[in-house]
mmCIF file of C-alpha atoms in Angstrom:
data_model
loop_
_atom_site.group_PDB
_atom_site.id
_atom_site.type_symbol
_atom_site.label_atom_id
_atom_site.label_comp_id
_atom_site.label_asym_id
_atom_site.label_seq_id
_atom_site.Cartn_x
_atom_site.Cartn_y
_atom_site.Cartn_z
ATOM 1 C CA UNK A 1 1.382 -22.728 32.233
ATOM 2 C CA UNK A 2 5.405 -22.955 31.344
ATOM 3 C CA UNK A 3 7.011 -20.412 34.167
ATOM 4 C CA UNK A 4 8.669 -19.283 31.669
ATOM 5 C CA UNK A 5 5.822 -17.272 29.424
ATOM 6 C CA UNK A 6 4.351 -16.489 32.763
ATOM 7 C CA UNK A 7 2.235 -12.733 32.741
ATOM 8 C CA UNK A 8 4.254 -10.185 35.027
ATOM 9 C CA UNK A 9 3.394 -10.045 38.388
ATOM 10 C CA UNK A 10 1.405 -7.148 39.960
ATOM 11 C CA UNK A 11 4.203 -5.953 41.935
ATOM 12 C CA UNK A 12 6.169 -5.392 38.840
ATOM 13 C CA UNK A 13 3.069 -4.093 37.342
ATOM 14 C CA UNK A 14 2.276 -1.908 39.594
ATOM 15 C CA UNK A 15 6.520 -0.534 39.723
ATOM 16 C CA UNK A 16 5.782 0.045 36.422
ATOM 17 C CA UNK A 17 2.994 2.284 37.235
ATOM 18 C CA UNK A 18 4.880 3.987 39.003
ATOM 19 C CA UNK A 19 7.651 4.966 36.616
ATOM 20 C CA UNK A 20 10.358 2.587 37.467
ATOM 21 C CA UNK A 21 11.499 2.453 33.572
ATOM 22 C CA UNK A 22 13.355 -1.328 34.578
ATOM 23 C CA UNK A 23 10.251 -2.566 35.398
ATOM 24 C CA UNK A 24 8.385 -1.284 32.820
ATOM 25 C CA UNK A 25 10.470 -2.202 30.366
ATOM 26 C CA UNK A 26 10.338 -5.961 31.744
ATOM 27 C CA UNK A 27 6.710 -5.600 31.660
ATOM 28 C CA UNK A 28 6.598 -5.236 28.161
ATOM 29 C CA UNK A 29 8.887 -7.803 28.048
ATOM 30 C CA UNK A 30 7.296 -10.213 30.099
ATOM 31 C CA UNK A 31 3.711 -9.442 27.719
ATOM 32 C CA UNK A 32 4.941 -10.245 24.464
ATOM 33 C CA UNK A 33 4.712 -13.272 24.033
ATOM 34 C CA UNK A 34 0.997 -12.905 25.095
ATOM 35 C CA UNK A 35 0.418 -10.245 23.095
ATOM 36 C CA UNK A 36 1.714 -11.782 19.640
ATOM 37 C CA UNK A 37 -0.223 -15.182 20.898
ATOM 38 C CA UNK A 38 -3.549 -12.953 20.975
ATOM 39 C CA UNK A 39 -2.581 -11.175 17.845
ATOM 40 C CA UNK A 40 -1.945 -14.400 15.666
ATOM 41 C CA UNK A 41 -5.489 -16.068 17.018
ATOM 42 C CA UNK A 42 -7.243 -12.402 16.305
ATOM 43 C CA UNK A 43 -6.293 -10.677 12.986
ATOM 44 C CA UNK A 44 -6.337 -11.880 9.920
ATOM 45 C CA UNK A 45 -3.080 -12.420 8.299
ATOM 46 C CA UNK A 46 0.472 -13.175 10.255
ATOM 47 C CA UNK A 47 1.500 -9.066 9.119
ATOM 48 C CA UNK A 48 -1.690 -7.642 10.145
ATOM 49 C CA UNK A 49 -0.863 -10.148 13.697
ATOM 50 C CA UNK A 50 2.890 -8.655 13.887
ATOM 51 C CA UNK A 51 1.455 -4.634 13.463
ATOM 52 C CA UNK A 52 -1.540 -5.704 15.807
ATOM 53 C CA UNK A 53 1.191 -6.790 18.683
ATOM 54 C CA UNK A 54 3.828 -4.338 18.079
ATOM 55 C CA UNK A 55 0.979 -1.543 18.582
ATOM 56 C CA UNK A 56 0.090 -2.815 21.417
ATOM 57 C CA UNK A 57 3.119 -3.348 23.296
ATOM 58 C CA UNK A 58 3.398 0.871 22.203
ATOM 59 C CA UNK A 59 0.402 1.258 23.986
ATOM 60 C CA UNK A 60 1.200 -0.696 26.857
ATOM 61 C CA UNK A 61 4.587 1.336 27.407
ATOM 62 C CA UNK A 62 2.939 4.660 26.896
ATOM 63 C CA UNK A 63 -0.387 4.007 28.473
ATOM 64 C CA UNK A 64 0.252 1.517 31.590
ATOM 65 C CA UNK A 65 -0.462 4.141 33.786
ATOM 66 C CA UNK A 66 -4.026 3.961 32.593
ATOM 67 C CA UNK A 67 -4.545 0.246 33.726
ATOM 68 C CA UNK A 68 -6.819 0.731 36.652
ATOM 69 C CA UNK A 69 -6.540 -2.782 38.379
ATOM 70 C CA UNK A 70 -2.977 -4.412 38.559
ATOM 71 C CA UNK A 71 -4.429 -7.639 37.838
ATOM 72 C CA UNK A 72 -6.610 -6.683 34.494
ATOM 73 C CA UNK A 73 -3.763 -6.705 32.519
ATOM 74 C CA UNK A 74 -4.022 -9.366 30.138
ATOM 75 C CA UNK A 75 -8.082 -8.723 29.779
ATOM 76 C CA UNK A 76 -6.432 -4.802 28.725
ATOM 77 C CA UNK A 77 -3.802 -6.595 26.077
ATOM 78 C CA UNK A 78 -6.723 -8.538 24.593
ATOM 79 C CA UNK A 79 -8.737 -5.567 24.174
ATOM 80 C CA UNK A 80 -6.023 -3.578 22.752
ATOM 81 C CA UNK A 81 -4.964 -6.176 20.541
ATOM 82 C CA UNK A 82 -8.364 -7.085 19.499
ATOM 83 C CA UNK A 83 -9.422 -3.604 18.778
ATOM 84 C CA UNK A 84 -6.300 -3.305 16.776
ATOM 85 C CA UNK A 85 -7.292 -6.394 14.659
ATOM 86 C CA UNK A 86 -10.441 -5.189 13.806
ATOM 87 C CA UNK A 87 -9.543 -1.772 12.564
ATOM 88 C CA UNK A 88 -7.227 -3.484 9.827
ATOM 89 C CA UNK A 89 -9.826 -5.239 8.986
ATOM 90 C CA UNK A 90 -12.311 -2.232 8.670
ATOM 91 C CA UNK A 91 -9.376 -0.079 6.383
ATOM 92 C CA UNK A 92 -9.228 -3.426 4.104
ATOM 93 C CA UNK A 93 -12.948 -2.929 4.278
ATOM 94 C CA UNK A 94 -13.153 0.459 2.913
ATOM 95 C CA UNK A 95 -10.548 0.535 0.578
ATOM 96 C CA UNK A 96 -12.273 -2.321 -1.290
ATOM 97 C CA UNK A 97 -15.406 -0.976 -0.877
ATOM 98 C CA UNK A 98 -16.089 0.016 -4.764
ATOM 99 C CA UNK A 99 -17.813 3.523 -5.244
ATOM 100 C CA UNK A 100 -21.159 2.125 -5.636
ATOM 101 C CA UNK A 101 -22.742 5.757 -7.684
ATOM 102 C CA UNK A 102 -20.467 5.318 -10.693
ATOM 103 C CA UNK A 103 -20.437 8.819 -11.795
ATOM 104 C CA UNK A 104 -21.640 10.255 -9.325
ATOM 105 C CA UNK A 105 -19.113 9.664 -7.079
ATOM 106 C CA UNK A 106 -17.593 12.709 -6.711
ATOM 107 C CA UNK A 107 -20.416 14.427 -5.026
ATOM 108 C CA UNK A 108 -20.173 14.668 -0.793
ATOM 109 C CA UNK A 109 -21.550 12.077 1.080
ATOM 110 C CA UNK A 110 -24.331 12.975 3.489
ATOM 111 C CA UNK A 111 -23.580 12.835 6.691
ATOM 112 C CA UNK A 112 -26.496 10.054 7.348
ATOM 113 C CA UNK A 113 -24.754 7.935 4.435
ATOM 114 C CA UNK A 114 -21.153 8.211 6.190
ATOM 115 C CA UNK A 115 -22.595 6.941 9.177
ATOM 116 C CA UNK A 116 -24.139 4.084 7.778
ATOM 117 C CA UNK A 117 -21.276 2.885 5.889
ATOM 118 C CA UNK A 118 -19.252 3.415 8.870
ATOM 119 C CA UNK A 119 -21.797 0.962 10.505
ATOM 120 C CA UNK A 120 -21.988 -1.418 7.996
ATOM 121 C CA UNK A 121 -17.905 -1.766 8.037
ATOM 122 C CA UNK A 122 -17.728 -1.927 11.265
ATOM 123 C CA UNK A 123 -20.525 -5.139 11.263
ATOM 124 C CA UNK A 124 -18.565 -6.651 8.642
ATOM 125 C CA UNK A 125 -15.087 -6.287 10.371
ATOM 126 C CA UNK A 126 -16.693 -7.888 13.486
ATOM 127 C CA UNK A 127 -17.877 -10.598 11.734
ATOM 128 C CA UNK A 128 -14.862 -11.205 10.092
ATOM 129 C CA UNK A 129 -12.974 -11.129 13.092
ATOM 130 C CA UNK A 130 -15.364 -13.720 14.593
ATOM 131 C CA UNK A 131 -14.895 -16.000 12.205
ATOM 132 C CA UNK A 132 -11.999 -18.897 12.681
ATOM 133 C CA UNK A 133 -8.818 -17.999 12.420
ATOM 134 C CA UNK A 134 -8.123 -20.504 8.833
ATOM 135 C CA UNK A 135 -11.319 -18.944 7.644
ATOM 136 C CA UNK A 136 -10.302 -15.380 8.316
ATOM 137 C CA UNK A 137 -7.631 -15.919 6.942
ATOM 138 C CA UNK A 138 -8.468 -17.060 3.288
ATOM 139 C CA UNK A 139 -10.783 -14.546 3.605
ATOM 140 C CA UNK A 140 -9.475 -11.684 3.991
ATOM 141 C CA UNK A 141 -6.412 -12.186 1.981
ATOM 142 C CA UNK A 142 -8.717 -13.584 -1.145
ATOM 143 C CA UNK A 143 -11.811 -11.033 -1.095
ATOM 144 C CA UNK A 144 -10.300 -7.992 1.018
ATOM 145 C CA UNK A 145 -6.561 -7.626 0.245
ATOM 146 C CA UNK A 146 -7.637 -9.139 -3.193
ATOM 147 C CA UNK A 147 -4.527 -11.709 -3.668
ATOM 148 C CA UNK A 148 -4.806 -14.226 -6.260
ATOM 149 C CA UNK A 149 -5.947 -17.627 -5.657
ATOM 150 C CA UNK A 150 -2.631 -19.423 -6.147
ATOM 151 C CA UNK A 151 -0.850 -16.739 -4.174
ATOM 152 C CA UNK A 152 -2.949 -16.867 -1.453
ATOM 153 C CA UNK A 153 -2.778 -20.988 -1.604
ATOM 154 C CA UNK A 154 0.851 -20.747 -1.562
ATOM 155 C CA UNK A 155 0.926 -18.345 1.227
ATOM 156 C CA UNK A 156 -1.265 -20.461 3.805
ATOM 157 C CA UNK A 157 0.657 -24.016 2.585
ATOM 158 C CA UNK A 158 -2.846 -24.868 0.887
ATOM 159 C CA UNK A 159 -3.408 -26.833 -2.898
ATOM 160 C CA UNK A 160 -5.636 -24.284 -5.061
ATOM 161 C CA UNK A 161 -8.428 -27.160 -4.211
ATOM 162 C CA UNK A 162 -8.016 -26.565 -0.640
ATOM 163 C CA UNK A 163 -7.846 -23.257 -0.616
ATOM 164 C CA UNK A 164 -11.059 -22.618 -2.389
ATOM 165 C CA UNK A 165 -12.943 -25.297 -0.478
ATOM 166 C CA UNK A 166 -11.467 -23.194 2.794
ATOM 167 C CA UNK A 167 -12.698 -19.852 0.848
ATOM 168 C CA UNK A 168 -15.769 -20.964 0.073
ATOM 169 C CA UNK A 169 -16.477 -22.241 4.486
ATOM 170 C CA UNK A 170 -15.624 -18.873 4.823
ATOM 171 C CA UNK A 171 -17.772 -17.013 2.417
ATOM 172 C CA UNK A 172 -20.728 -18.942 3.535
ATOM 173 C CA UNK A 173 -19.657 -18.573 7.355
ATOM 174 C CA UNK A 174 -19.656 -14.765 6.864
ATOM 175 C CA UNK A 175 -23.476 -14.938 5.158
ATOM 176 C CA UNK A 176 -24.587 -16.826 7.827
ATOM 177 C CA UNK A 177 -23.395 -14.694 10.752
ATOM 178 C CA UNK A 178 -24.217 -11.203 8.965
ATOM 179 C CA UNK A 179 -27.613 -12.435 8.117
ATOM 180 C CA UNK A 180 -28.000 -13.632 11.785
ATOM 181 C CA UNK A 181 -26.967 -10.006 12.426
ATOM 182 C CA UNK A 182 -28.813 -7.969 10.439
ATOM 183 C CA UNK A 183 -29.856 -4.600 12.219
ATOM 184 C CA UNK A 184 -33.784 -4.348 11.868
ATOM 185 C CA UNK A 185 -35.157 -1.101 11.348
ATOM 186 C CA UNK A 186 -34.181 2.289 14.118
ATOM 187 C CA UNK A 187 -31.874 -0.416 15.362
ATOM 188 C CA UNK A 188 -28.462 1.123 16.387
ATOM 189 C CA UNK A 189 -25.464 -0.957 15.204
ATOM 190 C CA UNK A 190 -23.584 -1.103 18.486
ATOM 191 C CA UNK A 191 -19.905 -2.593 19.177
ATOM 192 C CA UNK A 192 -19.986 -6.576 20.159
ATOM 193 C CA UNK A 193 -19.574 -6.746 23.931
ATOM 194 C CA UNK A 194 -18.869 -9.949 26.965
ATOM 195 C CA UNK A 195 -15.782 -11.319 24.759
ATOM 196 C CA UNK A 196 -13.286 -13.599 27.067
ATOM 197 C CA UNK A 197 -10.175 -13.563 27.593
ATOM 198 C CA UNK A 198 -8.359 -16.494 26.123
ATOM 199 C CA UNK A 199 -6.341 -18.510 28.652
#
């Protein structure tokens, strides 16, 4: 790896840790770089990416104290960042999510019916986040943030053609891996676990 985008070392970690604002600050520094290189492969759209990193670094500066092994940092970042990523993607989620009793509507929820939307969102934004980056992409911006075609084309450096070939990998990507998915019955919807850290 290029010395120069190197992650800091644990003796200016652990500095850090111990309230030494210079090294903290290069810490955060230092993790950028990483950070915005997780956040571009992770969320869905290059803002969404940019928000994801600059929340992190926050994090990082306010919460380093927290990190319990000097070396675990990056695994931390990638957590942060990734957890980050996926709750855009779940607020996308819900505030396209049409009010499916019409009129209705205005009555309360139950409380079993808020938890299984919450569930079913956060399935969805998990499987969106799993799916390639070019895919998540399209997606997202097409069928979440609703964009139009062209604009969303024009966006990602695509022909309309491309774009909806892209869209339509993506739609049937995200079928595939939520029917693969699907809770059977009493089955709790849990968070997915064992991801890697990229190198």
């Amino acid at each position: 790896m290029n010395a120069r985008f190197r992650w800091p070392d644990e003796r200016l970690i652990q500095a850090a840790q111990d309230g030494d604002v210079t090294s903290l600050a290069t810490v955060v520094v230092e993790s950028q770089p990483h950070v915005r290189k997780f956040a571009r492969s992770l969320c869905a759209s290059p803002q969404d990416a940019e928000d994801a990193a600059q929340e992190a670094l926050i994090i990082l500066y306010r919460k380093i104290g927290t990190l319990r092994a000097t070396g675990a940092l990056a695994s931390w970042m990638f957590r942060i960042v990734r957890n980050e990523c996926l709750r855009q993607v779940r607020l996308l989620v819900s505030r396209s999510d049409p009010d499916p009793d019409g009129a209705e509507g205005s009555a309360e929820p139950s409380a079993e019916d808020a938890v299984l939307r919450g569930l079913e969102a956060e399935r969805i934004a998990a499987a969106v986040a799993a799916l390639p980056r070019d895919q998540r992409q399209v997606l997202v911006m097409r069928d979440v943030q609703g964009l139009p075609g062209r604009t969303v084309a024009h966006a990602l450096g695509l022909s309309t053609a491309a774009m909806k070939s892209r869209l339509h990998r993506a739609r049937a990507a995200l079928r595939h891996s939520l029917a693969a998915n699907e809770p059977s019955p009493g089955r709790t919807v849990g968070h997915p676990s064992g991801e890697e850290v990229p190198q």
